[in-house]
Amino acid sequence: QVTLRESGPALVKPTQTLTLTCTFSGFSLTTSGMCVTWVRQPPGKALEWLALVAWDDDKYYSTSLKTRLTISRDTSKNQVVLTLTNMDPMDTATYYCARAGRDGYSLHFDSWGQGTLVTVSS
Amino acid sequence: SFDLTQPPSVSVSPGQTASITCSGDKLGERYACWYQQRPGQPPMLVIYQDTRRPSGIPERFSGSSSGNTATLTISGTQVMDEADYYCQAWDGFTALFGGGTKLTVL
């Protein structure tokens, strides 16, 4: 059974750095084609893709946020960490991690965590 | 980068067929997938690689693609299908979601 769980602060101040951890089980991030991704959703708004780390440790980032994002993995702990610098109230959102399967131009997110709401406020 | 365009809302009567479109430049060269999201819940994959249905997704959900438009079709729509639906694609470097479509079943 595949499970993912997001953890991190519920409240951060503007200009601070957000660090979120995705702890997963039921699959290996070293298996070919396997990836973990982060997606966020501001209240009442659409999904926004943020970043992805692949089985070969390749990393991919949203074009609009790449200067602020870092994604990393710890395969020994089955964890993926996302950092987002210089937080702004517009970064207030529910942040999800998900397992992704990638094959050429096919990428889909087949298992999701419940998400964690992060509010940016002073 | 590229954009994916969805209609903001679609309405359908119970038992009828709902179709939600997703269009974008070069979408025909990529695979589209679809997610259902009910209020307060994470998204759930309902279609991947344009037409494939994950295990456990009802047969009334189907996907198709023609040119630069992907379509999610729900046949015999049920009240429980009322939700937001998002398309998503990958260009080899970045992933993108459409703006979402609110499906109302009434």
PDB file of C-alpha atoms in Angstrom:
ATOM      1  CA  GLN A   1       0.000   0.000   0.000  1.00  0.00           C
ATOM      2  CA  VAL A   2       1.410   3.351  -1.082  1.00  0.00           C
ATOM      3  CA  THR A   3       1.203   6.175   1.457  1.00  0.00           C
ATOM      4  CA  LEU A   4       2.611   9.694   1.525  1.00  0.00           C
ATOM      5  CA  ARG A   5       2.488  12.194   4.352  1.00  0.00           C
ATOM      6  CA  GLU A   6       3.476  15.849   4.321  1.00  0.00           C
ATOM      7  CA  SER A   7       4.901  17.536   7.393  1.00  0.00           C
ATOM      8  CA  GLY A   8       6.113  21.019   8.174  1.00  0.00           C
ATOM      9  CA  PRO A   9       5.105  24.301   9.775  1.00  0.00           C
ATOM     10  CA  ALA A  10       1.541  25.495   9.514  1.00  0.00           C
ATOM     11  CA  LEU A  11       2.563  29.143   9.822  1.00  0.00           C
ATOM     12  CA  VAL A  12       5.576  30.964   8.446  1.00  0.00           C
ATOM     13  CA  LYS A  13       6.435  34.637   8.392  1.00  0.00           C
ATOM     14  CA  PRO A  14       7.061  36.631   5.215  1.00  0.00           C
ATOM     15  CA  THR A  15      10.661  36.358   3.946  1.00  0.00           C
ATOM     16  CA  GLN A  16      11.232  33.111   5.853  1.00  0.00           C
ATOM     17  CA  THR A  17      12.152  29.816   4.188  1.00  0.00           C
ATOM     18  CA  LEU A  18       9.587  27.018   4.173  1.00  0.00           C
ATOM     19  CA  THR A  19      10.822  23.459   4.575  1.00  0.00           C
ATOM     20  CA  LEU A  20       8.381  20.619   3.969  1.00  0.00           C
ATOM     21  CA  THR A  21       9.051  16.909   4.264  1.00  0.00           C
ATOM     22  CA  CYS A  22       7.245  14.139   2.411  1.00  0.00           C
ATOM     23  CA  THR A  23       7.576  10.752   4.090  1.00  0.00           C
ATOM     24  CA  PHE A  24       6.457   7.860   1.934  1.00  0.00           C
ATOM     25  CA  SER A  25       6.104   4.109   2.052  1.00  0.00           C
ATOM     26  CA  GLY A  26       5.046   1.300  -0.234  1.00  0.00           C
ATOM     27  CA  PHE A  27       7.457   2.073  -3.068  1.00  0.00           C
ATOM     28  CA  SER A  28      11.114   2.792  -3.727  1.00  0.00           C
ATOM     29  CA  LEU A  29      12.322   6.072  -5.183  1.00  0.00           C
ATOM     30  CA  THR A  30      15.232   4.198  -6.762  1.00  0.00           C
ATOM     31  CA  THR A  31      12.961   2.117  -8.998  1.00  0.00           C
ATOM     32  CA  SER A  32      13.181   3.173 -12.643  1.00  0.00           C
ATOM     33  CA  GLY A  33      10.359   5.520 -13.598  1.00  0.00           C
ATOM     34  CA  MET A  34       9.464   6.405 -10.028  1.00  0.00           C
ATOM     35  CA  CYS A  35       9.327  10.035  -8.920  1.00  0.00           C
ATOM     36  CA  VAL A  36       7.992  12.174  -6.095  1.00  0.00           C
ATOM     37  CA  THR A  37       6.496  15.561  -6.810  1.00  0.00           C
ATOM     38  CA  TRP A  38       5.152  18.578  -4.937  1.00  0.00           C
ATOM     39  CA  VAL A  39       1.977  20.411  -5.897  1.00  0.00           C
ATOM     40  CA  ARG A  40       0.266  23.298  -4.117  1.00  0.00           C
ATOM     41  CA  GLN A  41      -3.223  24.754  -4.111  1.00  0.00           C
ATOM     42  CA  PRO A  42      -4.069  28.207  -2.768  1.00  0.00           C
ATOM     43  CA  PRO A  43      -7.460  28.346  -1.037  1.00  0.00           C
ATOM     44  CA  GLY A  44     -10.215  28.186  -3.629  1.00  0.00           C
ATOM     45  CA  LYS A  45      -7.782  28.117  -6.525  1.00  0.00           C
ATOM     46  CA  ALA A  46      -6.288  25.664  -8.994  1.00  0.00           C
ATOM     47  CA  LEU A  47      -3.510  23.147  -8.564  1.00  0.00           C
ATOM     48  CA  GLU A  48       0.028  24.375  -9.256  1.00  0.00           C
ATOM     49  CA  TRP A  49       2.950  22.030  -9.916  1.00  0.00           C
ATOM     50  CA  LEU A  50       6.140  22.918  -8.065  1.00  0.00           C
ATOM     51  CA  ALA A  51       8.937  20.366  -8.376  1.00  0.00           C
ATOM     52  CA  LEU A  52       9.826  16.735  -8.991  1.00  0.00           C
ATOM     53  CA  VAL A  53      12.701  14.438  -8.095  1.00  0.00           C
ATOM     54  CA  ALA A  54      13.196  11.301 -10.141  1.00  0.00           C
ATOM     55  CA  TRP A  55      14.565   7.816  -9.489  1.00  0.00           C
ATOM     56  CA  ASP A  56      17.931   8.848 -10.981  1.00  0.00           C
ATOM     57  CA  ASP A  57      18.047  11.980  -8.764  1.00  0.00           C
ATOM     58  CA  ASP A  58      17.231  14.284 -11.671  1.00  0.00           C
ATOM     59  CA  LYS A  59      15.329  17.304 -10.450  1.00  0.00           C
ATOM     60  CA  TYR A  60      12.778  19.469 -12.255  1.00  0.00           C
ATOM     61  CA  TYR A  61      11.232  22.770 -11.199  1.00  0.00           C
ATOM     62  CA  SER A  62       8.366  25.080 -12.035  1.00  0.00           C
ATOM     63  CA  THR A  63       9.670  27.728 -14.407  1.00  0.00           C
ATOM     64  CA  SER A  64       8.074  30.552 -12.432  1.00  0.00           C
ATOM     65  CA  LEU A  65       9.394  29.407  -9.039  1.00  0.00           C
ATOM     66  CA  LYS A  66      12.677  27.707  -9.857  1.00  0.00           C
ATOM     67  CA  THR A  67      14.846  30.425  -8.305  1.00  0.00           C
ATOM     68  CA  ARG A  68      13.131  29.868  -4.932  1.00  0.00           C
ATOM     69  CA  LEU A  69      12.681  26.090  -4.902  1.00  0.00           C
ATOM     70  CA  THR A  70      14.946  23.212  -3.945  1.00  0.00           C
ATOM     71  CA  ILE A  71      13.908  19.569  -3.897  1.00  0.00           C
ATOM     72  CA  SER A  72      16.029  16.782  -2.442  1.00  0.00           C
ATOM     73  CA  ARG A  73      15.631  13.164  -1.445  1.00  0.00           C
ATOM     74  CA  ASP A  74      16.896  10.851   1.264  1.00  0.00           C
ATOM     75  CA  THR A  75      16.356   7.336  -0.037  1.00  0.00           C
ATOM     76  CA  SER A  76      17.489   5.770   3.241  1.00  0.00           C
ATOM     77  CA  LYS A  77      14.659   7.515   5.074  1.00  0.00           C
ATOM     78  CA  ASN A  78      12.097   7.402   2.236  1.00  0.00           C
ATOM     79  CA  GLN A  79      11.771  11.155   2.396  1.00  0.00           C
ATOM     80  CA  VAL A  80      11.658  14.037  -0.060  1.00  0.00           C
ATOM     81  CA  VAL A  81      12.247  17.581   1.162  1.00  0.00           C
ATOM     82  CA  LEU A  82      11.055  20.769  -0.507  1.00  0.00           C
ATOM     83  CA  THR A  83      12.324  24.214   0.425  1.00  0.00           C
ATOM     84  CA  LEU A  84      10.770  27.467  -0.752  1.00  0.00           C
ATOM     85  CA  THR A  85      12.644  30.632   0.074  1.00  0.00           C
ATOM     86  CA  ASN A  86      11.446  34.189   0.627  1.00  0.00           C
ATOM     87  CA  MET A  87       7.899  33.231   1.534  1.00  0.00           C
ATOM     88  CA  ASP A  88       5.121  35.684   0.715  1.00  0.00           C
ATOM     89  CA  PRO A  89       1.432  35.738   1.696  1.00  0.00           C
ATOM     90  CA  MET A  90       0.664  34.647  -1.883  1.00  0.00           C
ATOM     91  CA  ASP A  91       2.430  31.370  -1.081  1.00  0.00           C
ATOM     92  CA  THR A  92      -0.353  30.508   1.353  1.00  0.00           C
ATOM     93  CA  ALA A  93      -1.653  27.171   0.116  1.00  0.00           C
ATOM     94  CA  THR A  94      -2.174  23.512   0.810  1.00  0.00           C
ATOM     95  CA  TYR A  95       1.005  21.721  -0.207  1.00  0.00           C
ATOM     96  CA  TYR A  96       0.721  18.150  -1.476  1.00  0.00           C
ATOM     97  CA  CYS A  97       3.322  15.553  -2.230  1.00  0.00           C
ATOM     98  CA  ALA A  98       2.504  12.755  -4.626  1.00  0.00           C
ATOM     99  CA  ARG A  99       4.073   9.714  -6.197  1.00  0.00           C
ATOM    100  CA  ALA A 100       4.657  10.134  -9.896  1.00  0.00           C
ATOM    101  CA  GLY A 101       5.260   7.652 -12.664  1.00  0.00           C
ATOM    102  CA  ARG A 102       7.322   8.949 -15.553  1.00  0.00           C
ATOM    103  CA  ASP A 103       7.877   7.367 -18.958  1.00  0.00           C
ATOM    104  CA  GLY A 104       9.047   9.644 -21.738  1.00  0.00           C
ATOM    105  CA  TYR A 105       6.346  12.276 -22.212  1.00  0.00           C
ATOM    106  CA  SER A 106       4.036  10.512 -19.798  1.00  0.00           C
ATOM    107  CA  LEU A 107       3.931  11.767 -16.224  1.00  0.00           C
ATOM    108  CA  HIS A 108       1.058  11.164 -13.868  1.00  0.00           C
ATOM    109  CA  PHE A 109       0.560  11.439 -10.135  1.00  0.00           C
ATOM    110  CA  ASP A 110      -1.117   8.278  -8.906  1.00  0.00           C
ATOM    111  CA  SER A 111      -0.957   8.543  -5.119  1.00  0.00           C
ATOM    112  CA  TRP A 112      -1.287  11.700  -3.056  1.00  0.00           C
ATOM    113  CA  GLY A 113      -0.778  12.754   0.515  1.00  0.00           C
ATOM    114  CA  GLN A 114      -3.580  14.510   2.381  1.00  0.00           C
ATOM    115  CA  GLY A 115      -1.769  17.834   2.092  1.00  0.00           C
ATOM    116  CA  THR A 116      -0.603  20.360   4.643  1.00  0.00           C
ATOM    117  CA  LEU A 117      -1.917  23.908   4.853  1.00  0.00           C
ATOM    118  CA  VAL A 118       0.795  26.544   5.099  1.00  0.00           C
ATOM    119  CA  THR A 119      -0.201  30.094   5.954  1.00  0.00           C
ATOM    120  CA  VAL A 120       2.172  32.982   5.418  1.00  0.00           C
ATOM    121  CA  SER A 121       1.494  35.826   7.805  1.00  0.00           C
ATOM    122  CA  SER A 122       3.368  38.112  10.136  1.00  0.00           C
TER     123      SER A 122
ATOM    124  CA  SER B   1       6.482  26.412 -20.996  1.00  0.00           C
ATOM    125  CA  PHE B   2       2.967  25.836 -22.216  1.00  0.00           C
ATOM    126  CA  ASP B   3      -0.613  26.499 -21.115  1.00  0.00           C
ATOM    127  CA  LEU B   4      -3.566  24.172 -20.684  1.00  0.00           C
ATOM    128  CA  THR B   5      -7.045  25.628 -21.051  1.00  0.00           C
ATOM    129  CA  GLN B   6     -10.176  24.130 -19.523  1.00  0.00           C
ATOM    130  CA  PRO B   7     -13.728  25.503 -19.345  1.00  0.00           C
ATOM    131  CA  PRO B   8     -14.363  26.894 -15.846  1.00  0.00           C
ATOM    132  CA  SER B   9     -17.607  25.001 -15.442  1.00  0.00           C
ATOM    133  CA  VAL B  10     -19.698  22.234 -16.982  1.00  0.00           C
ATOM    134  CA  SER B  11     -23.216  21.242 -15.958  1.00  0.00           C
ATOM    135  CA  VAL B  12     -24.901  17.904 -16.614  1.00  0.00           C
ATOM    136  CA  SER B  13     -28.060  16.123 -15.534  1.00  0.00           C
ATOM    137  CA  PRO B  14     -27.752  12.813 -13.685  1.00  0.00           C
ATOM    138  CA  GLY B  15     -27.489   9.918 -16.105  1.00  0.00           C
ATOM    139  CA  GLN B  16     -26.297  12.105 -18.964  1.00  0.00           C
ATOM    140  CA  THR B  17     -22.822  12.366 -20.491  1.00  0.00           C
ATOM    141  CA  ALA B  18     -20.396  15.065 -19.375  1.00  0.00           C
ATOM    142  CA  SER B  19     -17.428  16.121 -21.470  1.00  0.00           C
ATOM    143  CA  ILE B  20     -14.580  18.297 -20.228  1.00  0.00           C
ATOM    144  CA  THR B  21     -11.946  19.536 -22.638  1.00  0.00           C
ATOM    145  CA  CYS B  22      -8.321  20.510 -22.164  1.00  0.00           C
ATOM    146  CA  SER B  23      -6.467  22.288 -24.934  1.00  0.00           C
ATOM    147  CA  GLY B  24      -2.914  23.490 -25.326  1.00  0.00           C
ATOM    148  CA  ASP B  25      -0.117  24.001 -27.813  1.00  0.00           C
ATOM    149  CA  LYS B  26       1.622  20.741 -28.629  1.00  0.00           C
ATOM    150  CA  LEU B  27      -0.665  18.814 -26.285  1.00  0.00           C
ATOM    151  CA  GLY B  28      -1.037  16.337 -29.112  1.00  0.00           C
ATOM    152  CA  GLU B  29       2.681  15.540 -28.731  1.00  0.00           C
ATOM    153  CA  ARG B  30       2.299  14.818 -25.023  1.00  0.00           C
ATOM    154  CA  TYR B  31       0.157  12.638 -22.814  1.00  0.00           C
ATOM    155  CA  ALA B  32      -2.677  14.159 -20.823  1.00  0.00           C
ATOM    156  CA  CYS B  33      -4.035  12.892 -17.560  1.00  0.00           C
ATOM    157  CA  TRP B  34      -7.022  13.862 -15.476  1.00  0.00           C
ATOM    158  CA  TYR B  35      -7.676  14.276 -11.766  1.00  0.00           C
ATOM    159  CA  GLN B  36     -10.891  14.493  -9.791  1.00  0.00           C
ATOM    160  CA  GLN B  37     -10.879  16.600  -6.640  1.00  0.00           C
ATOM    161  CA  ARG B  38     -13.780  16.701  -4.230  1.00  0.00           C
ATOM    162  CA  PRO B  39     -13.966  19.486  -1.622  1.00  0.00           C
ATOM    163  CA  GLY B  40     -11.452  19.063   1.166  1.00  0.00           C
ATOM    164  CA  GLN B  41      -9.810  16.074  -0.497  1.00  0.00           C
ATOM    165  CA  PRO B  42      -6.554  15.599  -2.390  1.00  0.00           C
ATOM    166  CA  PRO B  43      -6.803  15.049  -6.140  1.00  0.00           C
ATOM    167  CA  MET B  44      -7.354  11.547  -7.450  1.00  0.00           C
ATOM    168  CA  LEU B  45      -6.045  10.274 -10.781  1.00  0.00           C
ATOM    169  CA  VAL B  46      -8.911   9.124 -13.037  1.00  0.00           C
ATOM    170  CA  ILE B  47      -7.249   8.968 -16.477  1.00  0.00           C
ATOM    171  CA  TYR B  48      -3.581   8.792 -17.533  1.00  0.00           C
ATOM    172  CA  GLN B  49      -1.736   8.524 -20.841  1.00  0.00           C
ATOM    173  CA  ASP B  50      -4.759  10.112 -22.552  1.00  0.00           C
ATOM    174  CA  THR B  51      -7.016   7.071 -22.325  1.00  0.00           C
ATOM    175  CA  ARG B  52      -5.930   4.692 -19.585  1.00  0.00           C
ATOM    176  CA  ARG B  53      -7.974   4.217 -16.447  1.00  0.00           C
ATOM    177  CA  PRO B  54      -6.268   3.357 -13.119  1.00  0.00           C
ATOM    178  CA  SER B  55      -7.437   0.365 -11.192  1.00  0.00           C
ATOM    179  CA  GLY B  56     -10.579   1.114  -9.219  1.00  0.00           C
ATOM    180  CA  ILE B  57     -11.808   3.971 -11.420  1.00  0.00           C
ATOM    181  CA  PRO B  58     -15.327   3.270 -12.763  1.00  0.00           C
ATOM    182  CA  GLU B  59     -15.700   2.456 -16.444  1.00  0.00           C
ATOM    183  CA  ARG B  60     -17.939   5.492 -16.930  1.00  0.00           C
ATOM    184  CA  PHE B  61     -14.749   7.603 -16.913  1.00  0.00           C
ATOM    185  CA  SER B  62     -12.954   7.654 -20.254  1.00  0.00           C
ATOM    186  CA  GLY B  63     -10.375   9.821 -21.994  1.00  0.00           C
ATOM    187  CA  SER B  64      -9.581  10.696 -25.553  1.00  0.00           C
ATOM    188  CA  SER B  65      -7.266  12.969 -27.489  1.00  0.00           C
ATOM    189  CA  SER B  66      -7.471  14.611 -30.887  1.00  0.00           C
ATOM    190  CA  GLY B  67      -5.054  17.191 -32.183  1.00  0.00           C
ATOM    191  CA  ASN B  68      -4.152  19.513 -29.334  1.00  0.00           C
ATOM    192  CA  THR B  69      -7.268  18.772 -27.285  1.00  0.00           C
ATOM    193  CA  ALA B  70      -7.758  16.075 -24.668  1.00  0.00           C
ATOM    194  CA  THR B  71     -11.239  15.222 -23.443  1.00  0.00           C
ATOM    195  CA  LEU B  72     -12.509  13.593 -20.275  1.00  0.00           C
ATOM    196  CA  THR B  73     -15.903  11.958 -20.734  1.00  0.00           C
ATOM    197  CA  ILE B  74     -18.131  10.756 -17.938  1.00  0.00           C
ATOM    198  CA  SER B  75     -20.943   8.549 -19.180  1.00  0.00           C
ATOM    199  CA  GLY B  76     -24.039   8.074 -17.055  1.00  0.00           C
ATOM    200  CA  THR B  77     -22.896  10.841 -14.722  1.00  0.00           C
ATOM    201  CA  GLN B  78     -23.751  10.330 -11.090  1.00  0.00           C
ATOM    202  CA  VAL B  79     -24.281  12.910  -8.363  1.00  0.00           C
ATOM    203  CA  MET B  80     -21.114  11.632  -6.692  1.00  0.00           C
ATOM    204  CA  ASP B  81     -19.132  12.752  -9.763  1.00  0.00           C
ATOM    205  CA  GLU B  82     -19.730  16.394  -8.876  1.00  0.00           C
ATOM    206  CA  ALA B  83     -16.217  17.730  -8.285  1.00  0.00           C
ATOM    207  CA  ASP B  84     -13.411  19.795  -9.764  1.00  0.00           C
ATOM    208  CA  TYR B  85     -11.500  18.168 -12.609  1.00  0.00           C
ATOM    209  CA  TYR B  86      -7.966  19.066 -13.664  1.00  0.00           C
ATOM    210  CA  CYS B  87      -5.970  18.041 -16.703  1.00  0.00           C
ATOM    211  CA  GLN B  88      -2.193  17.795 -16.501  1.00  0.00           C
ATOM    212  CA  ALA B  89       0.643  17.238 -18.949  1.00  0.00           C
ATOM    213  CA  TRP B  90       4.447  16.997 -18.983  1.00  0.00           C
ATOM    214  CA  ASP B  91       6.781  18.470 -21.574  1.00  0.00           C
ATOM    215  CA  GLY B  92       9.878  16.593 -20.469  1.00  0.00           C
ATOM    216  CA  PHE B  93      11.011  19.374 -18.149  1.00  0.00           C
ATOM    217  CA  THR B  94       7.965  20.855 -16.468  1.00  0.00           C
ATOM    218  CA  ALA B  95       4.500  19.705 -15.546  1.00  0.00           C
ATOM    219  CA  LEU B  96       1.443  21.854 -15.871  1.00  0.00           C
ATOM    220  CA  PHE B  97      -2.144  21.706 -14.687  1.00  0.00           C
ATOM    221  CA  GLY B  98      -5.101  23.205 -16.433  1.00  0.00           C
ATOM    222  CA  GLY B  99      -7.131  25.794 -14.554  1.00  0.00           C
ATOM    223  CA  GLY B 100      -9.725  23.248 -13.507  1.00  0.00           C
ATOM    224  CA  THR B 101     -13.364  22.634 -14.398  1.00  0.00           C
ATOM    225  CA  LYS B 102     -16.144  22.544 -11.850  1.00  0.00           C
ATOM    226  CA  LEU B 103     -18.586  19.798 -12.807  1.00  0.00           C
ATOM    227  CA  THR B 104     -22.083  20.362 -11.487  1.00  0.00           C
ATOM    228  CA  VAL B 105     -24.549  17.491 -11.591  1.00  0.00           C
ATOM    229  CA  LEU B 106     -28.129  18.676 -11.277  1.00  0.00           C
TER     230      LEU B 106
END
